[in-house]
Amino acid sequence: MNSSATELVDQATATRDRQIAAAVIFMIAFPGVIFNTLVAMFTRRLPTLNNPFGRLTASQATGEIVFCACFAFHYVPMVALNIEVMKEFSHYVGLISLMCYDICGQLWYVDFTQDMIVVFIIAIIDTITIIKYKLSISKMSKLNNHVAKRNLDKTLLKQ
């Protein structure tokens, strides 16, 4: 008699723990769906985000919508209510979640690489400009025309 009472208490504790875990996951995943939906909608409407960064942000938000929706509307009811039918098809939802997670991660690397390429190109152009400027100063100082050329080069650098 004592062991069956202990089993009932353990089962009730396990059910309560599952429901608490499901509630916490829902409180994280559902706002994720809402806020990522807002991000995906407003990146199209804002004129400052009509560029590659805006498109990248929108596509990443779309992936996050699917990812959070899988957790909020499939995983949470499956855990909280212990539904066996949902457990049978959970491997499909898991595959979709993994794909969305990978897409979001890879898009971050694409964005980072794009930004680094821009920084490197700007640094190379600046270095070439400075080298040309210093070479022209040394060449013009030999010709005693350096005052006129220096003013011309200053105008070039201001641009």
XYZ file of N, CA and C in Angstrom:
477
model
N 0.821 -1.197 0.000
C 0.000 0.000 0.000
C 0.857 1.249 0.000
N 1.945 1.175 0.690
C 2.826 2.324 0.797
C 3.500 2.634 -0.534
N 3.852 1.582 -1.300
C 4.531 1.808 -2.576
C 3.588 2.418 -3.615
N 2.306 2.049 -3.609
C 1.365 2.629 -4.570
C 1.098 4.097 -4.256
N 1.080 4.441 -2.995
C 0.904 5.847 -2.619
C 2.118 6.670 -3.045
N 3.290 6.081 -2.900
C 4.518 6.766 -3.322
C 4.536 6.944 -4.833
N 4.053 5.922 -5.563
C 3.996 6.021 -7.019
C 3.031 7.111 -7.461
N 1.890 7.235 -6.778
C 0.925 8.286 -7.111
C 1.509 9.672 -6.856
N 2.227 9.814 -5.749
C 2.854 11.099 -5.433
C 3.927 11.431 -6.473
N 4.713 10.423 -6.857
C 5.751 10.638 -7.867
C 5.140 11.007 -9.218
N 4.035 10.341 -9.556
C 3.372 10.637 -10.821
C 2.777 12.048 -10.804
N 2.189 12.443 -9.697
C 1.629 13.794 -9.580
C 2.734 14.845 -9.648
N 3.858 14.559 -9.019
C 4.994 15.483 -9.065
C 5.540 15.601 -10.482
N 5.628 14.470 -11.186
C 6.119 14.488 -12.569
C 5.172 15.271 -13.471
N 3.866 15.102 -13.268
C 2.882 15.839 -14.061
C 2.996 17.331 -13.793
N 3.116 17.699 -12.525
C 3.251 19.115 -12.164
C 4.541 19.700 -12.749
N 5.624 18.944 -12.700
C 6.893 19.416 -13.265
C 6.786 19.614 -14.778
N 6.098 18.675 -15.461
C 5.900 18.819 -16.906
C 5.084 20.064 -17.228
N 4.045 20.306 -16.436
C 3.197 21.469 -16.687
C 3.936 22.778 -16.414
N 4.781 22.810 -15.397
C 5.580 24.011 -15.122
C 6.568 24.253 -16.262
N 7.222 23.192 -16.722
C 8.167 23.327 -17.838
C 7.453 23.815 -19.095
N 6.262 23.275 -19.356
C 5.498 23.695 -20.532
C 5.080 25.159 -20.416
N 4.689 25.589 -19.223
C 4.293 26.990 -19.031
C 5.467 27.935 -19.256
N 6.637 27.572 -18.756
C 7.822 28.420 -18.943
C 8.190 28.497 -20.426
N 8.162 27.366 -21.110
C 8.494 27.360 -22.540
C 7.476 28.179 -23.330
N 6.204 28.082 -22.970
C 5.184 28.859 -23.673
C 5.373 30.355 -23.443
N 5.746 30.733 -22.209
C 5.960 32.155 -21.907
C 7.160 32.719 -22.666
N 8.059 31.880 -23.107
C 9.199 32.336 -23.910
C 8.869 32.264 -25.400
N 8.233 31.181 -25.836
C 8.024 30.948 -27.270
C 6.911 31.818 -27.859
N 5.820 32.018 -27.132
C 4.702 32.783 -27.696
C 5.061 34.246 -27.949
N 5.696 34.952 -26.993
C 6.153 36.311 -27.339
C 7.173 36.314 -28.479
N 7.959 35.244 -28.586
C 8.892 35.139 -29.704
C 8.166 35.117 -31.037
N 7.046 34.411 -31.095
C 6.240 34.384 -32.323
C 5.701 35.780 -32.627
N 5.152 36.441 -31.616
C 4.541 37.762 -31.824
C 5.587 38.794 -32.242
N 6.681 38.883 -31.496
C 7.675 39.921 -31.779
C 8.411 39.672 -33.093
N 8.688 38.427 -33.415
C 9.326 38.149 -34.704
C 8.371 38.419 -35.864
N 7.075 38.219 -35.652
C 6.095 38.578 -36.678
C 6.096 40.082 -36.905
N 6.157 40.847 -35.819
C 6.225 42.306 -35.954
C 7.495 42.735 -36.688
N 8.614 42.107 -36.352
C 9.874 42.438 -37.031
C 9.776 42.119 -38.516
N 9.243 40.956 -38.849
C 9.135 40.564 -40.260
C 8.202 41.505 -41.026
N 7.127 41.970 -40.377
C 6.197 42.872 -41.051
C 6.791 44.266 -41.231
N 7.421 44.792 -40.191
C 7.866 46.181 -40.247
C 9.186 46.372 -40.979
N 9.956 45.328 -41.197
C 11.175 45.510 -41.989
C 10.833 45.794 -43.446
N 9.687 45.353 -43.885
C 9.264 45.637 -45.263
C 8.760 47.077 -45.398
N 8.202 47.625 -44.329
C 7.569 48.941 -44.404
C 8.516 50.099 -44.103
N 9.545 49.858 -43.316
C 10.456 50.943 -42.953
C 11.420 51.241 -44.099
N 11.519 52.503 -44.503
C 12.417 52.823 -45.616
C 13.894 52.618 -45.269
N 14.248 52.710 -44.000
C 15.654 52.514 -43.627
C 16.075 51.054 -43.719
N 15.120 50.140 -43.774
C 15.448 48.718 -43.874
C 15.168 48.146 -45.261
N 15.038 49.005 -46.255
C 14.890 48.534 -47.638
C 16.270 48.345 -48.254
N 17.010 47.412 -47.702
C 18.371 47.116 -48.148
C 18.652 45.655 -47.825
N 19.833 45.154 -48.169
C 20.124 43.738 -47.879
C 20.034 43.392 -46.396
N 20.431 44.316 -45.525
C 20.332 44.038 -44.089
C 18.875 43.859 -43.676
N 17.975 44.663 -44.224
C 16.555 44.530 -43.912
C 15.980 43.211 -44.393
N 16.382 42.792 -45.590
C 15.907 41.500 -46.104
C 16.448 40.347 -45.268
N 17.704 40.466 -44.853
C 18.296 39.432 -44.011
C 17.593 39.367 -42.656
N 17.284 40.527 -42.093
C 16.570 40.578 -40.818
C 15.187 39.956 -40.952
N 14.494 40.269 -42.034
C 13.152 39.714 -42.245
C 13.193 38.205 -42.427
N 14.163 37.705 -43.174
C 14.222 36.258 -43.380
C 14.616 35.537 -42.097
N 15.481 36.145 -41.300
C 15.840 35.526 -40.026
C 14.646 35.545 -39.074
N 13.885 36.630 -39.067
C 12.692 36.699 -38.222
C 11.655 35.668 -38.660
N 11.542 35.426 -39.956
C 10.601 34.417 -40.452
C 11.002 33.023 -39.977
N 12.288 32.725 -40.034
C 12.758 31.438 -39.509
C 12.496 31.300 -38.020
N 12.687 32.387 -37.284
C 12.425 32.360 -35.843
C 10.931 32.205 -35.546
N 10.071 32.753 -36.412
C 8.622 32.582 -36.228
C 8.266 31.100 -36.283
N 8.771 30.415 -37.300
C 8.479 28.982 -37.441
C 9.050 28.211 -36.257
N 10.263 28.544 -35.876
C 10.943 27.871 -34.765
C 10.160 28.046 -33.456
N 9.773 29.283 -33.140
C 9.030 29.540 -31.899
C 7.619 28.967 -31.961
N 7.003 28.995 -33.150
C 5.652 28.446 -33.284
C 5.648 26.942 -33.060
N 6.681 26.249 -33.516
C 6.774 24.803 -33.265
C 6.797 24.521 -31.767
N 7.541 25.319 -31.037
C 7.597 25.114 -29.595
C 6.297 25.520 -28.917
N 5.740 26.678 -29.300
C 4.558 27.187 -28.604
C 3.312 26.350 -28.873
N 3.145 25.871 -30.100
C 1.883 25.232 -30.456
C 1.961 23.726 -30.663
N 3.154 23.157 -30.637
C 3.262 21.698 -30.721
C 3.905 21.114 -29.463
N 5.058 21.623 -29.106
C 5.802 21.036 -27.990
C 5.112 21.287 -26.645
N 4.625 22.501 -26.430
C 3.997 22.829 -25.139
C 2.751 21.982 -24.884
N 1.785 21.871 -25.823
C 0.637 20.994 -25.546
C 1.033 19.527 -25.385
N 2.041 19.095 -26.154
C 2.478 17.703 -26.059
C 3.029 17.404 -24.663
N 3.806 18.324 -24.109
C 4.394 18.108 -22.785
C 3.364 18.327 -21.682
N 2.580 19.386 -21.785
C 1.643 19.724 -20.708
C 0.501 18.721 -20.601
N -0.021 18.282 -21.735
C -1.191 17.405 -21.726
C -0.853 15.939 -21.952
N 0.421 15.635 -22.230
C 0.893 14.268 -22.421
C 0.102 13.557 -23.527
N 0.030 14.184 -24.701
C -0.735 13.662 -25.836
C 0.147 12.707 -26.638
N -0.274 11.464 -26.761
C 0.527 10.434 -27.430
C 0.596 10.632 -28.941
N -0.497 11.091 -29.561
C -0.511 11.284 -31.013
C 0.523 12.333 -31.419
N 0.634 13.376 -30.630
C 1.617 14.421 -30.933
C 3.039 13.896 -30.753
N 3.220 12.992 -29.813
C 4.550 12.424 -29.598
C 4.984 11.566 -30.788
N 4.015 10.919 -31.446
C 4.338 10.083 -32.602
C 4.856 10.905 -33.782
N 4.359 12.133 -33.929
C 4.760 12.982 -35.053
C 5.763 14.060 -34.655
N 6.303 13.955 -33.473
C 7.217 15.002 -32.999
C 8.535 15.026 -33.765
N 8.914 13.911 -34.392
C 10.175 13.925 -35.140
C 10.087 14.832 -36.371
N 8.894 14.998 -36.950
C 8.741 15.932 -38.069
C 8.910 17.377 -37.596
N 8.295 17.687 -36.475
C 8.412 19.035 -35.916
C 9.855 19.305 -35.499
N 10.508 18.301 -34.965
C 11.916 18.456 -34.593
C 12.795 18.734 -35.796
N 12.514 18.079 -36.906
C 13.275 18.320 -38.132
C 13.073 19.752 -38.629
N 11.836 20.218 -38.596
C 11.548 21.599 -39.008
C 12.261 22.584 -38.086
N 12.233 22.323 -36.785
C 12.901 23.211 -35.827
C 14.403 23.256 -36.068
N 14.997 22.102 -36.322
C 16.437 22.075 -36.592
C 16.788 22.836 -37.865
N 15.958 22.693 -38.895
C 16.225 23.415 -40.141
C 16.132 24.919 -39.926
N 15.108 25.369 -39.201
C 14.964 26.807 -38.953
C 16.109 27.331 -38.095
N 16.528 26.561 -37.121
C 17.645 26.975 -36.269
C 18.931 27.095 -37.085
N 19.175 26.128 -37.964
C 20.369 26.180 -38.812
C 20.326 27.357 -39.777
N 19.157 27.624 -40.333
C 19.027 28.752 -41.258
C 19.334 30.059 -40.543
N 18.805 30.233 -39.338
C 19.059 31.468 -38.586
C 20.542 31.621 -38.269
N 21.184 30.547 -37.891
C 22.617 30.613 -37.591
C 23.446 30.914 -38.815
N 23.128 30.284 -39.933
C 23.892 30.519 -41.160
C 23.670 31.923 -41.698
N 22.476 32.457 -41.547
C 22.232 33.824 -41.997
C 23.047 34.825 -41.191
N 23.268 34.528 -39.918
C 24.105 35.414 -39.109
C 25.522 35.439 -39.661
N 26.047 34.269 -40.037
C 27.397 34.219 -40.600
C 27.474 34.936 -41.947
N 26.438 34.828 -42.760
C 26.413 35.535 -44.042
C 26.449 37.042 -43.804
N 25.648 37.526 -42.864
C 25.620 38.950 -42.550
C 26.966 39.419 -42.014
N 27.563 38.646 -41.129
C 28.863 39.000 -40.561
C 29.932 39.058 -41.647
N 29.939 38.068 -42.541
C 30.920 38.040 -43.629
C 30.740 39.234 -44.556
N 29.506 39.572 -44.859
C 29.232 40.718 -45.721
C 29.761 42.003 -45.082
N 29.521 42.194 -43.803
C 30.007 43.393 -43.121
C 31.526 43.438 -43.075
N 32.166 42.298 -42.842
C 33.627 42.275 -42.788
C 34.242 42.568 -44.156
N 33.625 42.096 -45.221
C 34.128 42.388 -46.564
C 34.065 43.888 -46.837
N 32.973 44.524 -46.438
C 32.849 45.971 -46.621
C 33.938 46.703 -45.842
N 34.190 46.289 -44.606
C 35.232 46.925 -43.794
C 36.597 46.744 -44.439
N 36.900 45.558 -44.924
C 38.195 45.315 -45.568
C 38.354 46.141 -46.843
N 37.311 46.248 -47.641
C 37.393 47.044 -48.871
C 37.648 48.513 -48.535
N 36.946 49.036 -47.544
C 37.157 50.428 -47.137
C 38.579 50.628 -46.627
N 39.086 49.690 -45.838
C 40.454 49.810 -45.320
C 41.476 49.772 -46.453
N 41.273 48.919 -47.431
C 42.203 48.832 -48.564
C 42.177 50.121 -49.382
N 40.990 50.651 -49.639
C 40.883 51.896 -50.405
C 41.538 53.048 -49.650
N 41.326 53.131 -48.335
C 41.968 54.180 -47.540
C 43.482 54.053 -47.573
N 43.984 52.844 -47.457
C 45.437 52.630 -47.486
C 46.017 53.042 -48.836
N 45.367 52.668 -49.911
C 45.837 53.041 -51.251
C 45.824 54.557 -51.420
N 44.771 55.211 -50.933
C 44.683 56.667 -51.039
C 45.804 57.348 -50.265
N 46.089 56.887 -49.069
C 47.161 57.481 -48.262
C 48.518 57.263 -48.921
N 48.751 56.079 -49.454
C 50.025 55.805 -50.132
C 50.178 56.703 -51.360
N 49.122 56.849 -52.153
C 49.186 57.732 -53.320
C 49.447 59.174 -52.901
N 48.833 59.595 -51.834
C 49.017 60.965 -51.347
C 50.467 61.195 -50.931
N 51.030 60.264 -50.183
C 52.425 60.418 -49.738
C 53.396 60.372 -50.913
N 53.131 59.523 -51.895
C 53.990 59.476 -53.078
C 53.905 60.769 -53.883
N 52.710 61.313 -53.990
C 52.567 62.563 -54.743
C 53.231 63.726 -54.014
N 53.227 63.724 -52.685
C 53.910 64.778 -51.924
C 55.409 64.721 -52.181
N 55.968 63.528 -52.124
C 57.414 63.413 -52.348
C 57.783 63.785 -53.785
N 56.938 63.432 -54.733
C 57.214 63.763 -56.133
C 57.089 65.269 -56.377
N 56.077 65.887 -55.780
C 55.856 67.315 -55.986
C 56.895 68.170 -55.263
N 57.397 67.674 -54.144
C 58.418 68.452 -53.437
C 59.694 68.540 -54.267
N 59.933 67.547 -55.068
C 61.094 67.576 -55.957
C 60.883 68.582 -57.089
N 59.657 68.776 -57.487
C 59.364 69.679 -58.595
C 59.049 71.101 -58.135
N 59.026 71.347 -56.827
C 58.692 72.653 -56.247
C 57.290 73.121 -56.639
N 56.464 72.227 -56.976
C 55.071 72.514 -57.282
C 54.174 71.986 -56.169
N 54.747 71.714 -55.046
C 54.034 70.964 -54.012
C 52.904 71.746 -53.353
N 52.942 73.054 -53.322
C 51.875 73.819 -52.670
C 50.571 73.669 -53.448
N 50.634 73.823 -54.748
C 49.422 73.682 -55.563
C 48.912 72.246 -55.533
N 49.840 71.309 -55.605
C 49.442 69.899 -55.590
C 48.875 69.497 -54.228
N 49.439 70.015 -53.146
C 48.954 69.689 -51.807
C 47.516 70.156 -51.641
N 47.211 71.338 -52.119
C 45.836 71.835 -52.036
C 44.900 70.957 -52.863
N 45.369 70.497 -54.002
C 44.570 69.590 -54.823
C 44.338 68.260 -54.108
N 45.377 67.732 -53.470
C 45.256 66.461 -52.755
C 44.372 66.586 -51.521
N 44.423 67.727 -50.857
C 43.550 67.931 -49.694
C 42.093 67.897 -50.122
N 41.822 68.469 -51.274
C 40.462 68.433 -51.792
C 40.046 66.997 -52.104
N 40.987 66.207 -52.637
C 40.704 64.804 -52.926
C 40.396 64.031 -51.649
N 41.180 64.274 -50.603
C 40.971 63.545 -49.355
C 39.687 63.958 -48.650
N 39.253 65.202 -48.828
C 38.012 65.658 -48.197
C 36.795 64.974 -48.806
N 36.920 64.560 -50.053
C 35.797 63.906 -50.715
C 35.594 62.558 -50.101
